[in-house]
Amino acid sequence: MMTEQGQHRVVIVGAGFGGKYAARALRKADARVTILNGTNHHVFEPLIYQVATGLLSPGEVATPVREFFRGQRNTEVLQGWVTDVDVRSRTVTAAGADGTPYQVPYDTLIMAAGAGQSYFGNDRFAEFAPGLKSIDDAVELRARIFSAFEMAELETDPAAAGRWLTFVIVGAGPTGVELAGQLAEIARRTLPGEYRRIDPAKARIVLVDAVDRVLPTFSPQSSAAAERRLRAIGVEVRLGTKVVDIDATGVTFETSTGTERLAVMTKIWSAGVAAAPLARRLAEATGAPADRAGRIQVNPDLTVPGHPEIFVIGDLMSLDRLPGVAQVSIQSGKYVGRTIRDRLTGKPAGKPFHYFDKGNIATVARFSAVADLRGLRLSGLAGWLLWLGVHWAYLPKGRNRASSLVRWAVAFLGRRRPERAVTSQQINARAALREATATEAATPPPVPISS
């Protein structure tokens, strides 16, 4: 897209919560806004675990990025994974869906590329214990979870069936707790009566973490309430337990009493996050410091030190020990959008970024959640109703809200899981993609996009 002569060019890398809200804040700015995103959709990540456990379809948590900005005339969307930033020429390099690179110039750059899964230096674990950060992850995990019961039904050896009926979730933060609760619901409520050789209710769900309590960012009271509920629905909670090895057929734990190996076929990783690899490239290009998770340490106005034209927001930034939650991304995106808009109109610099902590909330099981909201603590049904209202309100308007309510009613009031169809392709596609990437021929030089 050609920009008007002399018009300011704002490039936003990432269409997650941060990038989305930054672009919205720039809708009336005298600027041309370009959003670069690796996929064609925005993911409502707080509910992605419900895709993995058959409650919601991908379309209910993923909305096309172009749909958000259909009426925002100063904004264009380009699909591509950003691979490099040249701070001298002020260009970013991205690769399209077919791998062909291209370049986009900027006057102001907003880095909102988000975070990925961290295996704490054990990246080989990823093959056997996938994380949950994208729609691809969720669909793959859904296939693994429901296929495990099918494989157990085929086994004639009880020990082999037991390995398929064991599920290990590494990481007792919100995602791990929510997944464990949903797996227990699947095994105890949804599947019983559908199999003839196995009893799904005897499935073993193990939640593991090296910390001393579940939901460590919540209050001790809420953590204790969540753990009690998990144990009540049959989840085996192992705290103070470190995972030291994962392979195709098991997990090795290390505790204060020694080392133990558990035979298990289905493993899920939710133990840590790390900034997108692009953060490291930007840190190298700008000389900006980064923390242990790879997040860039920013100024109070969310700019990169020495580069007032580059903003870093959301999970990619390190500032005042802010947590990697959606609200940080939303608020930092809005702040940066307003800051750029004010710059363009000649207004003086505003106040530094201030995060308003609205609290934490996590669902544990059907009709049970915990919430810490600025001094107010809720658990059980009251917490669950709050969780339901908050997440419904933040879902994109229209079909996402309506269809989600219908599916929640079917699952929570009854026993059905609306999204249980799986294919072998969903399990094997990632391995095929890795192989294709490894053998991919050299790509041509990047093509500049006119400005």
XYZ file of C-alpha atoms in Angstrom:
451
model
C 0.000 0.000 0.000
C 1.374 3.410 -0.941
C 1.372 5.983 1.826
C 0.705 9.636 1.232
C 3.796 11.807 0.764
C 5.354 12.663 4.109
C 2.829 10.717 6.182
C 4.241 9.077 9.296
C 4.696 5.286 9.035
C 3.927 3.172 12.105
C 4.753 -0.533 11.929
C 3.307 -2.872 14.556
C 4.885 -6.316 14.867
C 2.317 -8.714 16.307
C -1.482 -8.733 16.426
C -1.950 -10.075 19.926
C -3.590 -8.010 22.645
C -0.813 -5.405 22.665
C -0.627 -4.890 18.909
C -4.398 -4.935 18.510
C -5.034 -2.245 21.120
C -2.113 -0.099 19.944
C -3.523 -0.095 16.415
C -6.998 0.770 17.674
C -5.592 3.746 19.600
C -4.057 4.978 16.318
C -7.267 4.767 14.280
C -7.656 8.562 14.088
C -3.947 9.390 13.969
C -2.394 11.136 10.975
C -0.297 8.081 10.153
C -0.206 4.979 7.996
C -0.284 1.924 10.235
C 1.023 -1.454 9.078
C 0.404 -4.571 11.188
C 2.702 -7.535 10.594
C 1.552 -10.864 12.003
C 2.747 -14.410 11.423
C -0.786 -15.799 11.183
C -3.943 -14.305 9.725
C -5.701 -14.332 13.108
C -5.676 -12.858 16.594
C -5.923 -15.452 19.380
C -7.876 -14.877 22.576
C -5.193 -16.738 24.505
C -6.911 -16.933 27.931
C -9.380 -19.441 26.457
C -7.073 -21.399 24.184
C -6.945 -24.295 26.654
C -10.670 -24.804 25.980
C -9.852 -25.525 22.338
C -7.315 -28.123 23.501
C -9.922 -29.814 25.703
C -12.834 -29.831 23.243
C -14.992 -27.079 24.731
C -14.568 -24.435 22.049
C -13.687 -24.477 18.372
C -10.646 -22.579 17.040
C -12.980 -20.052 15.418
C -14.385 -19.038 18.796
C -11.009 -17.951 20.171
C -9.362 -16.860 16.910
C -10.583 -13.885 14.877
C -9.120 -12.791 11.500
C -6.914 -9.737 12.043
C -8.347 -8.077 8.945
C -11.825 -8.365 10.419
C -10.805 -6.179 13.358
C -9.509 -3.417 11.098
C -11.959 -3.598 8.197
C -13.199 -0.061 8.842
C -9.910 1.462 10.018
C -8.855 3.155 6.805
C -5.358 4.181 7.895
C -4.386 0.578 8.688
C -3.153 -2.290 6.525
C -2.430 -5.886 7.560
C 0.412 -7.970 6.124
C 0.927 -11.620 7.000
C 4.504 -12.612 7.731
C 6.896 -13.660 10.489
C 9.289 -10.811 11.249
C 12.840 -12.115 11.269
C 14.994 -9.000 11.581
C 15.006 -5.284 12.356
C 17.497 -2.845 10.813
C 17.515 0.130 13.168
C 19.804 2.166 10.900
C 17.683 1.968 7.766
C 14.506 1.677 9.867
C 13.162 -1.386 8.128
C 11.829 -4.721 9.304
C 12.249 -7.943 7.364
C 9.463 -10.517 7.338
C 8.797 -13.834 5.611
C 5.466 -14.507 3.927
C 3.484 -17.736 4.132
C 5.663 -19.331 1.409
C 8.890 -18.195 3.049
C 9.547 -15.346 0.623
C 11.092 -12.424 2.545
C 10.049 -8.796 2.184
C 10.895 -5.514 3.900
C 8.706 -2.787 5.359
C 10.042 0.679 6.308
C 8.985 2.497 9.480
C 9.251 5.847 11.200
C 7.936 4.431 14.470
C 8.110 0.758 15.391
C 5.957 -1.041 17.975
C 7.265 -4.463 18.956
C 4.406 -6.614 20.249
C 5.550 -10.075 19.163
C 4.591 -11.729 22.447
C 6.136 -14.745 24.122
C 6.610 -18.415 23.429
C 7.111 -21.523 25.509
C 10.293 -21.842 27.545
C 11.768 -25.251 28.296
C 14.544 -23.756 30.427
C 17.288 -24.911 28.104
C 15.762 -28.340 27.430
C 14.258 -27.631 24.029
C 14.318 -31.355 23.151
C 11.356 -31.734 25.547
C 9.160 -29.878 23.049
C 8.851 -32.898 20.764
C 7.267 -34.968 23.532
C 5.562 -32.290 25.653
C 4.089 -29.548 23.451
C 3.115 -26.221 24.956
C -0.047 -24.217 24.448
C 0.519 -20.850 22.806
C -1.186 -21.048 19.419
C -4.157 -22.570 17.619
C -1.776 -25.141 16.118
C -0.712 -26.100 19.656
C -4.312 -26.366 20.844
C -5.490 -28.523 17.933
C -2.474 -30.816 18.281
C -3.030 -31.218 22.025
C -6.723 -31.927 21.514
C -5.804 -34.711 19.111
C -3.264 -36.147 21.529
C -5.655 -36.039 24.489
C -8.658 -37.722 22.873
C -6.499 -40.130 20.858
C -4.917 -41.349 24.094
C -8.246 -42.823 25.196
C -8.660 -44.484 21.802
C -5.210 -46.039 22.033
C -5.922 -47.294 25.562
C -9.099 -48.982 24.287
C -7.021 -50.950 21.762
C -4.519 -52.251 24.299
C -4.782 -55.784 25.666
C -2.002 -55.229 28.210
C -3.332 -53.337 31.285
C 0.080 -51.732 31.878
C 0.174 -50.388 28.316
C -3.391 -49.076 28.651
C -2.369 -47.407 31.894
C 0.413 -45.521 30.143
C -2.132 -44.137 27.664
C -4.524 -43.244 30.492
C -1.893 -41.207 32.332
C -1.531 -37.499 31.606
C 1.252 -35.280 32.967
C 0.996 -31.493 32.940
C 4.233 -29.685 33.769
C 3.624 -26.287 35.347
C 1.047 -25.332 37.988
C 0.336 -21.791 36.820
C -3.079 -20.771 35.443
C -2.729 -22.723 32.190
C -1.588 -25.894 33.958
C -4.334 -25.683 36.579
C -7.027 -25.032 33.964
C -5.824 -27.892 31.772
C -5.666 -30.302 34.709
C -9.212 -29.415 35.733
C -10.539 -29.882 32.221
C -8.760 -33.209 31.766
C -10.364 -34.428 34.982
C -13.768 -33.318 33.683
C -13.204 -35.168 30.400
C -12.199 -38.378 32.162
C -14.809 -38.292 34.948
C -17.831 -36.664 33.265
C -17.622 -36.718 29.472
C -16.243 -40.104 28.475
C -17.564 -42.674 30.981
C -19.996 -45.099 29.324
C -18.541 -44.652 25.843
C -15.828 -47.327 26.066
C -16.114 -51.060 26.627
C -12.581 -52.146 27.519
C -11.378 -49.228 29.618
C -12.856 -47.018 32.310
C -11.934 -43.403 31.436
C -12.746 -42.333 35.004
C -9.639 -44.226 36.131
C -7.393 -41.940 34.085
C -4.514 -40.496 36.076
C -3.995 -36.732 35.763
C -0.724 -35.538 37.309
C 0.059 -31.824 37.762
C 3.771 -31.236 38.456
C 5.758 -28.162 39.454
C 8.968 -27.385 41.311
C 7.257 -24.588 43.280
C 5.581 -25.082 46.655
C 1.997 -24.195 45.647
C -0.260 -24.064 42.627
C -1.017 -20.640 41.119
C 2.044 -19.050 42.775
C 1.119 -15.541 41.555
C -2.196 -15.730 43.453
C -2.697 -15.232 47.180
C -1.849 -18.234 49.391
C -5.545 -18.564 50.270
C -6.595 -18.765 46.606
C -3.772 -21.190 45.809
C -4.881 -23.454 48.655
C -8.515 -23.316 47.500
C -7.501 -24.227 43.947
C -5.365 -27.145 45.122
C -8.169 -28.505 47.319
C -10.573 -28.408 44.389
C -8.092 -30.097 42.044
C -7.527 -32.923 44.490
C -11.277 -33.270 45.043
C -11.862 -33.932 41.332
C -9.065 -36.494 41.186
C -6.016 -34.516 40.038
C -2.742 -35.717 41.518
C -0.825 -32.560 42.511
C 2.940 -32.959 42.895
C 4.696 -29.843 44.178
C 8.385 -29.437 44.919
C 8.952 -31.820 42.012
C 11.360 -30.961 39.201
C 11.151 -32.504 35.745
C 14.640 -33.539 34.649
C 13.866 -35.595 31.543
C 11.050 -36.259 29.079
C 11.001 -38.782 26.272
C 8.416 -40.547 24.126
C 7.244 -42.920 26.838
C 7.775 -41.181 30.148
C 8.824 -38.376 32.448
C 11.629 -38.392 35.017
C 11.091 -36.387 38.198
C 13.506 -35.256 40.864
C 12.250 -34.687 44.417
C 13.775 -34.314 47.847
C 13.643 -38.098 48.221
C 15.293 -38.986 44.925
C 14.566 -39.600 41.258
C 11.448 -41.260 39.876
C 10.322 -42.164 36.356
C 6.636 -42.227 35.426
C 5.502 -44.121 32.325
C 3.165 -41.777 30.455
C 2.332 -41.211 26.811
C 0.688 -37.775 26.949
C 2.714 -34.878 28.330
C 1.828 -31.181 28.235
C 4.221 -28.335 29.040
C 2.988 -25.136 30.688
C 5.935 -24.366 32.969
C 7.459 -21.214 31.565
C 7.498 -18.526 28.910
C 10.247 -16.754 27.016
C 10.181 -13.678 24.826
C 9.917 -14.256 21.096
C 13.340 -14.818 19.452
C 12.904 -11.474 17.703
C 13.522 -9.768 21.056
C 17.090 -11.028 21.082
C 17.669 -9.680 17.570
C 16.295 -6.287 18.569
C 18.409 -6.219 21.723
C 21.513 -6.950 19.652
C 20.629 -4.278 17.094
C 19.926 -1.553 19.662
C 22.289 -2.540 22.469
C 19.314 -2.697 24.837
C 19.613 -4.927 27.924
C 17.384 -7.971 28.275
C 16.307 -10.050 31.263
C 16.727 -13.813 31.733
C 13.542 -14.532 29.799
C 14.809 -12.497 26.837
C 12.469 -9.548 27.412
C 13.831 -6.129 26.537
C 14.284 -3.688 29.413
C 12.468 -0.515 28.387
C 12.281 3.084 29.570
C 9.283 4.212 31.669
C 7.603 5.408 28.454
C 8.099 1.891 26.963
C 10.722 3.012 24.443
C 14.001 1.204 23.894
C 16.951 3.046 25.514
C 18.561 5.284 22.911
C 15.781 4.667 20.379
C 12.701 6.821 21.056
C 11.237 5.644 17.747
C 10.994 2.023 18.971
C 8.404 0.912 21.533
C 8.268 -2.544 23.129
C 5.047 -3.696 24.787
C 3.325 -6.677 26.383
C 5.176 -9.942 26.930
C 8.204 -8.633 25.037
C 9.022 -5.855 27.538
C 10.657 -5.945 30.949
C 9.561 -3.176 33.319
C 8.985 -3.131 37.082
C 8.552 -6.930 37.224
C 5.197 -6.695 35.461
C 3.560 -10.108 34.895
C 3.059 -11.648 31.474
C -0.732 -11.340 31.452
C -3.227 -10.028 28.924
C -3.978 -6.857 30.869
C -0.339 -5.730 30.712
C -0.426 -6.152 26.934
C -3.763 -4.349 26.584
C -2.812 -1.398 28.771
C 0.674 -0.995 27.301
C -0.772 -1.154 23.775
C -3.289 1.583 24.542
C -0.593 3.711 26.195
C 1.817 3.483 23.271
C -0.921 4.214 20.735
C -1.917 7.357 22.617
C 1.735 8.388 23.027
C 2.419 8.175 19.291
C -0.821 10.008 18.510
C 0.177 12.816 20.884
C 3.645 13.035 19.359
C 2.168 13.481 15.904
C -0.013 16.360 17.098
C 2.862 18.068 18.894
C 1.604 17.494 22.422
C 4.228 17.335 25.195
C 5.282 13.949 26.504
C 2.802 12.462 28.923
C 3.290 10.540 32.150
C 5.277 7.285 32.288
C 3.381 4.047 31.797
C 1.493 2.920 34.900
C -0.040 -0.516 35.081
C -3.386 -0.819 36.830
C -3.507 -4.302 38.314
C -7.074 -5.616 38.052
C -6.167 -8.859 39.796
C -5.938 -12.538 38.882
C -8.591 -15.076 38.005
C -8.373 -18.733 36.981
C -10.938 -21.461 36.508
C -10.263 -24.786 38.201
C -13.182 -26.959 37.123
C -16.868 -26.816 36.261
C -18.522 -24.129 38.438
C -15.260 -23.548 40.318
C -12.690 -20.769 39.983
C -10.474 -18.580 42.163
C -10.097 -14.809 41.901
C -7.925 -12.199 43.614
C -9.295 -8.767 42.800
C -7.629 -5.899 44.679
C -8.321 -7.266 48.144
C -11.416 -9.264 47.210
C -10.952 -13.038 47.144
C -13.541 -15.327 45.621
C -13.561 -19.079 45.091
C -15.975 -21.790 44.058
C -19.168 -20.817 42.240
C -18.806 -17.072 42.955
C -15.337 -17.057 41.426
C -16.540 -19.093 38.466
C -19.411 -16.707 37.706
C -16.953 -13.805 37.799
C -14.584 -15.702 35.519
C -17.427 -16.390 33.089
C -18.501 -12.742 32.970
C -14.979 -11.358 32.544
C -13.994 -13.704 29.734
C -17.304 -13.328 27.918
C -16.957 -9.531 28.067
C -13.456 -9.578 26.555
C -14.311 -11.960 23.724
C -14.797 -10.201 20.374
C -18.404 -9.160 19.888
C -20.821 -11.090 17.718
C -20.507 -14.745 16.843
C -17.630 -15.463 19.265
C -19.709 -14.449 22.278
C -22.942 -16.079 21.183
C -21.500 -19.431 20.128
C -19.214 -19.600 23.188
C -22.183 -19.207 25.517
C -24.029 -22.046 23.756
C -21.043 -24.371 23.969
C -20.391 -23.521 27.627
C -24.029 -24.298 28.420
C -23.790 -27.669 26.646
C -20.569 -28.607 28.452
C -21.155 -27.174 31.924
C -24.846 -28.013 32.344
C -24.517 -31.352 30.574
C -21.648 -33.719 29.883
C -20.893 -33.186 26.204
C -17.759 -31.748 24.616
C -18.808 -30.048 21.361
C -15.330 -30.272 19.773
C -14.007 -33.835 20.004
C -13.296 -34.595 16.344
C -9.569 -35.186 15.823
C -7.359 -36.400 12.978
C -3.928 -37.992 12.766
C -2.832 -35.015 10.695
C -3.345 -32.763 13.696
C -0.825 -34.826 15.639
C 1.711 -35.342 12.849
C 1.574 -32.021 11.007
C 4.107 -30.277 13.266
C 6.752 -32.956 12.691
C 6.166 -32.677 8.935
C 6.546 -28.913 9.074
C 9.816 -29.210 11.007
C 11.151 -31.602 8.389
C 10.066 -29.339 5.554
C 11.716 -26.331 7.199
C 14.966 -28.227 7.697
C 15.184 -29.153 4.000
C 13.896 -25.859 2.613
C 16.040 -24.363 -0.146
C 17.667 -20.967 0.277
C 15.195 -18.109 -0.085
C 15.699 -15.088 -2.351
C 16.670 -11.681 -0.927
C 13.864 -9.627 0.670
C 11.691 -7.467 -1.509
C 10.974 -3.956 -0.194
C 7.346 -2.902 0.220
C 6.802 0.618 -1.153
C 5.951 3.364 1.298
